[in-house]
Short mmCIF file of C-alpha atoms in Angstrom, two decimals:
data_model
loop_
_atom_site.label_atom_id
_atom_site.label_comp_id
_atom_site.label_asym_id
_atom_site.label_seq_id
_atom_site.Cartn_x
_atom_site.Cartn_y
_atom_site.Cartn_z
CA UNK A 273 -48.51 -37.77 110.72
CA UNK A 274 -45.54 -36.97 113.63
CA UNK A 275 -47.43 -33.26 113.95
CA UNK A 276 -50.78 -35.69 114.55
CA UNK A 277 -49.30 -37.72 117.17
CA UNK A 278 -47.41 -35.00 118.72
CA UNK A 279 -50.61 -32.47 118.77
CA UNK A 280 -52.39 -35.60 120.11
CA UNK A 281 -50.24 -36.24 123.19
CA UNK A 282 -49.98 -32.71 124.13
CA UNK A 283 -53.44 -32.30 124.20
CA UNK A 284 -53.78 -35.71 126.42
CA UNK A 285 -50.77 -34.18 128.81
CA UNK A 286 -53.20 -30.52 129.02
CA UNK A 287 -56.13 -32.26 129.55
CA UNK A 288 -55.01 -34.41 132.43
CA UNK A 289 -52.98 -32.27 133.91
CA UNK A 290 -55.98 -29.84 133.58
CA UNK A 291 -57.88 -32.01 135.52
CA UNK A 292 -55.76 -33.32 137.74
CA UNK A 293 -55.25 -29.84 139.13
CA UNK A 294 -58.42 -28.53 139.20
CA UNK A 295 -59.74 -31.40 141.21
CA UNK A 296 -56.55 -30.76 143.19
CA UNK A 297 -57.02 -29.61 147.48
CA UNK A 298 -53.26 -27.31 146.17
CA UNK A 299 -56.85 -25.08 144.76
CA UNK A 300 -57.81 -24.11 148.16
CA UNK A 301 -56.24 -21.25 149.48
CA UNK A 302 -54.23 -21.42 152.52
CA UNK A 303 -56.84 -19.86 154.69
CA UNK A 304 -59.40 -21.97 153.86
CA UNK A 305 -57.25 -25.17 154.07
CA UNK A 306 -56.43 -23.84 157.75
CA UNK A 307 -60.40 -22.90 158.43
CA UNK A 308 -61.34 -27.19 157.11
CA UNK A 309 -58.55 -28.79 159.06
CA UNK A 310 -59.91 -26.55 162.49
CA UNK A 311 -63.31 -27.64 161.48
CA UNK A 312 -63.75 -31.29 159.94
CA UNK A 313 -63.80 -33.52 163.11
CA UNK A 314 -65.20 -31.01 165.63
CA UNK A 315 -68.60 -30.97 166.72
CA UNK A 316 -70.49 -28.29 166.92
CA UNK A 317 -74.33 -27.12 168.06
CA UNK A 318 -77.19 -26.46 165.18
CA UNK A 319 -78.00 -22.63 164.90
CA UNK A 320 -80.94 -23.40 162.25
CA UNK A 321 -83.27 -26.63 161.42
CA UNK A 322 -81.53 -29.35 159.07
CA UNK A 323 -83.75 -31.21 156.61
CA UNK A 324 -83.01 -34.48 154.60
CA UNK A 325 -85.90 -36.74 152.53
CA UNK A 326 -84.52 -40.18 152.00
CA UNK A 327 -86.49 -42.05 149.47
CA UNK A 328 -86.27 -45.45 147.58
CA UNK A 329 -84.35 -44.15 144.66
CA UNK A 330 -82.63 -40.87 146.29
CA UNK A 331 -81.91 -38.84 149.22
CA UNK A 332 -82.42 -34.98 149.08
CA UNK A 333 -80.50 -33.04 151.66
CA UNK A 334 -82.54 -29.27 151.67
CA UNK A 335 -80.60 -26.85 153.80
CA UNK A 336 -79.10 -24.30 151.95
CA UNK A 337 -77.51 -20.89 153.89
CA UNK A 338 -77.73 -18.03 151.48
CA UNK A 339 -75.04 -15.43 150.78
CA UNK A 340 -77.65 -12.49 152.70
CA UNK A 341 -78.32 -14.90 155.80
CA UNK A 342 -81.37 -16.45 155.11
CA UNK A 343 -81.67 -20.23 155.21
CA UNK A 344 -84.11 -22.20 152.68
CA UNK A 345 -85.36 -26.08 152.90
CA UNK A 346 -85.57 -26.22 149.33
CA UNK A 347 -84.77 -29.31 146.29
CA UNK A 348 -85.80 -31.42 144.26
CA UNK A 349 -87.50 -34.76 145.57
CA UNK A 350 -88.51 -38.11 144.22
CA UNK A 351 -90.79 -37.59 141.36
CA UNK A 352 -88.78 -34.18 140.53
CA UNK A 353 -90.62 -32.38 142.69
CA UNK A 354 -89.23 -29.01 143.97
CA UNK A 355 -89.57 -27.31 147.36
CA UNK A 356 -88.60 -24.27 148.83
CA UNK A 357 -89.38 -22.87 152.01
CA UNK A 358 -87.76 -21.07 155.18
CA UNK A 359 -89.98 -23.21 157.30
CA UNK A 360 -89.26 -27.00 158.14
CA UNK A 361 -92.98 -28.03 159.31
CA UNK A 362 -94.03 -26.16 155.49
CA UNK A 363 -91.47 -28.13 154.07
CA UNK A 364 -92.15 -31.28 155.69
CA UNK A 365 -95.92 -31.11 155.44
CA UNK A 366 -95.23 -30.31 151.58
CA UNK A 367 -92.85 -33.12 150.70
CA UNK A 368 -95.25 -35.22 152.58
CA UNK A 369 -98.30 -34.24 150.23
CA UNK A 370 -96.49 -34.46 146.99
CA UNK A 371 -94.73 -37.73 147.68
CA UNK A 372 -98.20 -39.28 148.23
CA UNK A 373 -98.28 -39.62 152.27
CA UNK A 374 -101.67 -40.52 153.82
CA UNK A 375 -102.08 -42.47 156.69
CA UNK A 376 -103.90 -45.21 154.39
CA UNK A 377 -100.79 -45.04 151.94
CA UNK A 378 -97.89 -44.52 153.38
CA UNK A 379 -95.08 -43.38 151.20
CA UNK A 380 -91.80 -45.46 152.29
CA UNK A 381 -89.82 -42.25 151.51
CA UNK A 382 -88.76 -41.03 155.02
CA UNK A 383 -88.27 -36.95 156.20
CA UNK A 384 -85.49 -36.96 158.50
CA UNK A 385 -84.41 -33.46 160.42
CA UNK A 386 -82.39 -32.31 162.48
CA UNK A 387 -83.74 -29.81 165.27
CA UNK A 388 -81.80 -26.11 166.15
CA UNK A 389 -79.61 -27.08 169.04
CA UNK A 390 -78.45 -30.65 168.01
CA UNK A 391 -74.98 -31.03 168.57
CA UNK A 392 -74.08 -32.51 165.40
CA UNK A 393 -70.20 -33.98 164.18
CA UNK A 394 -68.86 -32.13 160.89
CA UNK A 395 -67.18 -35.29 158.94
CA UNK A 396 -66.51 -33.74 155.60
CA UNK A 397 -66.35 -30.50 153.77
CA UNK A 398 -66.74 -30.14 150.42
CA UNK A 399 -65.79 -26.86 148.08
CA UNK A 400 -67.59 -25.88 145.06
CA UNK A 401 -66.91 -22.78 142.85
CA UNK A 402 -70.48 -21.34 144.41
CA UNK A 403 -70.78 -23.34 147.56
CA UNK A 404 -69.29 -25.35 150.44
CA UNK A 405 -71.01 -27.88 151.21
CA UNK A 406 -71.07 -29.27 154.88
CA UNK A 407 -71.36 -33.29 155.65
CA UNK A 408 -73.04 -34.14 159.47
CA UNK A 409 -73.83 -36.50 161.65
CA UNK A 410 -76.24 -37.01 164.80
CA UNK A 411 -74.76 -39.89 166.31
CA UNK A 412 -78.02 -41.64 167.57
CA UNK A 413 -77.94 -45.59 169.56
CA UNK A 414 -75.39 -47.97 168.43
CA UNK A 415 -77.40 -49.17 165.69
CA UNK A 416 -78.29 -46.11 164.11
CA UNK A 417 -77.18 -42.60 163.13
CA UNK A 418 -78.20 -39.32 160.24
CA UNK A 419 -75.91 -38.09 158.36
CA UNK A 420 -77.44 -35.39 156.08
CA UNK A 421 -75.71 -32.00 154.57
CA UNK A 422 -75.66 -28.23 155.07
CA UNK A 423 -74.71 -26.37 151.79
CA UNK A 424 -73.54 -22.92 152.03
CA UNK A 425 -74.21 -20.95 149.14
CA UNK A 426 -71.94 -18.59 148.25
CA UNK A 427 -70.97 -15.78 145.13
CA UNK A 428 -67.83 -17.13 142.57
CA UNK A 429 -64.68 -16.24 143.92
CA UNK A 430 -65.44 -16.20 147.52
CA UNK A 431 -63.50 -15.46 150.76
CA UNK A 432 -62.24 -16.83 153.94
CA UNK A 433 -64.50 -14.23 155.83
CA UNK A 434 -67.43 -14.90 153.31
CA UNK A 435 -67.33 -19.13 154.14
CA UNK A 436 -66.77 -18.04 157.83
CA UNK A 437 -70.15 -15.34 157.70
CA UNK A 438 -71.86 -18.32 156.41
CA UNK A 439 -70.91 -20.64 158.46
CA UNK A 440 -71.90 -18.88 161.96
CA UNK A 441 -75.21 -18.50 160.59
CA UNK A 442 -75.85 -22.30 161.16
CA UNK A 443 -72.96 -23.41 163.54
CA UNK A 444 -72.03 -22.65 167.39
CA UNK A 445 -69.35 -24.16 168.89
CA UNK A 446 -70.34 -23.47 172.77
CA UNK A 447 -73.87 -24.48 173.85
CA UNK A 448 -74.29 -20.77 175.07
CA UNK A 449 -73.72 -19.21 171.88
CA UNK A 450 -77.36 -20.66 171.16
CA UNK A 451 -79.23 -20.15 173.96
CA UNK A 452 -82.45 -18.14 175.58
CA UNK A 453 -83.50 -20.69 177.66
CA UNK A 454 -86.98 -20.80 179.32
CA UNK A 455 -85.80 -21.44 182.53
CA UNK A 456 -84.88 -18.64 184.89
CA UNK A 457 -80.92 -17.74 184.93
CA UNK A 458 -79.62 -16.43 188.15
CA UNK A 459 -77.07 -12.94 187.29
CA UNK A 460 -75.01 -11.96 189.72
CA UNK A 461 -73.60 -8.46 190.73
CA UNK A 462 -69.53 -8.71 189.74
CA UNK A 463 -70.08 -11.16 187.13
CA UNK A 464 -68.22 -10.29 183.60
CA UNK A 465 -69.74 -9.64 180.35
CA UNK A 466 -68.07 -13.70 179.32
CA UNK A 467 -69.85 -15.07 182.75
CA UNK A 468 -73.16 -13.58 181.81
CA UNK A 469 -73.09 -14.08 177.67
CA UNK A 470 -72.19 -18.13 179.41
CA UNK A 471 -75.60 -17.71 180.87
CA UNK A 472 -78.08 -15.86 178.93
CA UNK A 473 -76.71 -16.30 175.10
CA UNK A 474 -75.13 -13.60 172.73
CA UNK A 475 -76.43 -9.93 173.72
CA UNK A 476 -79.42 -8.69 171.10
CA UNK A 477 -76.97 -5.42 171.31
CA UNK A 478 -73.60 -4.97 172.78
CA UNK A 479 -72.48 -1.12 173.23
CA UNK A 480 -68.42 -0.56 174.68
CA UNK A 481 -67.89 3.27 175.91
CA UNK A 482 -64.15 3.36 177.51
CA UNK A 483 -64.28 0.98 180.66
CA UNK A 484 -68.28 0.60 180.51
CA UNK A 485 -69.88 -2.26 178.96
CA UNK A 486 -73.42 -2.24 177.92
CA UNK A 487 -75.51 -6.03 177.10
CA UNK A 488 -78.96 -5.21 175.89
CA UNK A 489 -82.00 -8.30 176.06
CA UNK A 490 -84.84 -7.54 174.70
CA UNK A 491 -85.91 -4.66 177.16
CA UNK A 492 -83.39 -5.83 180.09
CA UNK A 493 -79.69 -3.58 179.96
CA UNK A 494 -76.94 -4.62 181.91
CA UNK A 495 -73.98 -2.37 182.47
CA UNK A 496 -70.60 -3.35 183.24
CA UNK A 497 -68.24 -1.21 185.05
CA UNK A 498 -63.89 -2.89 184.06
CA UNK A 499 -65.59 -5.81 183.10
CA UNK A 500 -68.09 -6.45 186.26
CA UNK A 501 -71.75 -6.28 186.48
CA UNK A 502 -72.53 -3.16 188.52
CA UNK A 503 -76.23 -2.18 187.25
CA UNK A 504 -79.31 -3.45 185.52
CA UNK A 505 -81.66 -1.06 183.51
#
């Protein structure tokens, strides 16, 4: 009876302790602990379209960022419906059609998204053995706001560098980072290669030979001579 008990409480002792630290932050390693903290709080601008269906009985967040760069609008709606798609209207107009939406009977379940170049607050981070999982907001009037999710998938036993890949496939931090805007930019002779990247986005192709610097847009190459614009090709 004393080997009962005493097999008994050790096994209570392993078992909470066994979940105490596994649902422990201690789990996280330090560079990843370092990469939330500079995160969480910060707001950042929307490199891809953000999803969410919020119906009576659930809400479905659908952006998922895949190990290989790709990012799917895919889950499972009311009704158990599943979606994927790399296309927000095709996911849209699908949910739509399966949830019932006509104009005659329209389903109270509302598609909420968020467009690429929102500039959106991270409030949360979340890590999963397979995924990290990102919590927004689009702080809209002061009676309103979304808050939907961004879910980074990623292989077991991931990295620092393999969260961080991840995450620049969906995140900016600087407004330039995502832009080609349809407006005409005025370049400058002298300017550096951070003056003009400011102005026209990230470079399709960016080539450094010595104290020449090559940006390459589309079929527009400008060369930089100890960091100045000297040329355009």
């Amino acid at each position: 009876m004393m080997y009962r008990i005493l097999f008994l409480s050790l096994s209570f002792v392993f078992i909470t302790t066994h979940g105490r630290v596994y649902g422990d932050k201690s789990k996280l390693s330090p560079e990843l602990q370092l990469w939330k903290t500079e995160t969480v709080a910060q707001e950042w601008w929307l490199k891809v379209d953000v999803v969410r269906v919020q119906g009576l009985l659930r809400a479905t967040d659908a952006t998922n960022v895949f190990p290989d760069g790709r990012v799917y609008h895919q889950g499972s709606i009311e009704k158990g419906y599943q979606i994927s798609t790399q296309l927000l209207s095709e996911f849209t107009s699908e949910a739509r059609r399966k949830l019932g939406y006509t104009k005659k009977n329209q389903n109270p379940a509302t598609i909420l998204s968020l467009r690429k170049g929102s500039r959106v607050l991270i409030h949360g981070i979340e890590f999963n053995k397979k995924q990290v999982k990102l919590k927004l907001t689009l702080k809209g009037s002061w009676y309103s706001e979304i808050q939907t999710t961004i879910r980074l998938k990623l292989p077991e036993g991931y990295t620092i560098d393999d969260v961080k890949r991840s995450f620049r496939v969906a995140f900016a931090k600087e407004e330039y980072e995502i832009k080609h805007a349809d407006r005409s930019d005025e370049i400058l002779g002298g300017m550096s290669a951070q003056e003009v990247t400011k102005i026209l986005g990230y470079a399709d192709k960016k080539v450094v030979l010595s104290n020449r610097t090559f940006l390459v847009y589309d079929n527009l190459k400008l060369v930089f001579q100890d960091d100045k614009l000297v040329d355009v090709e």
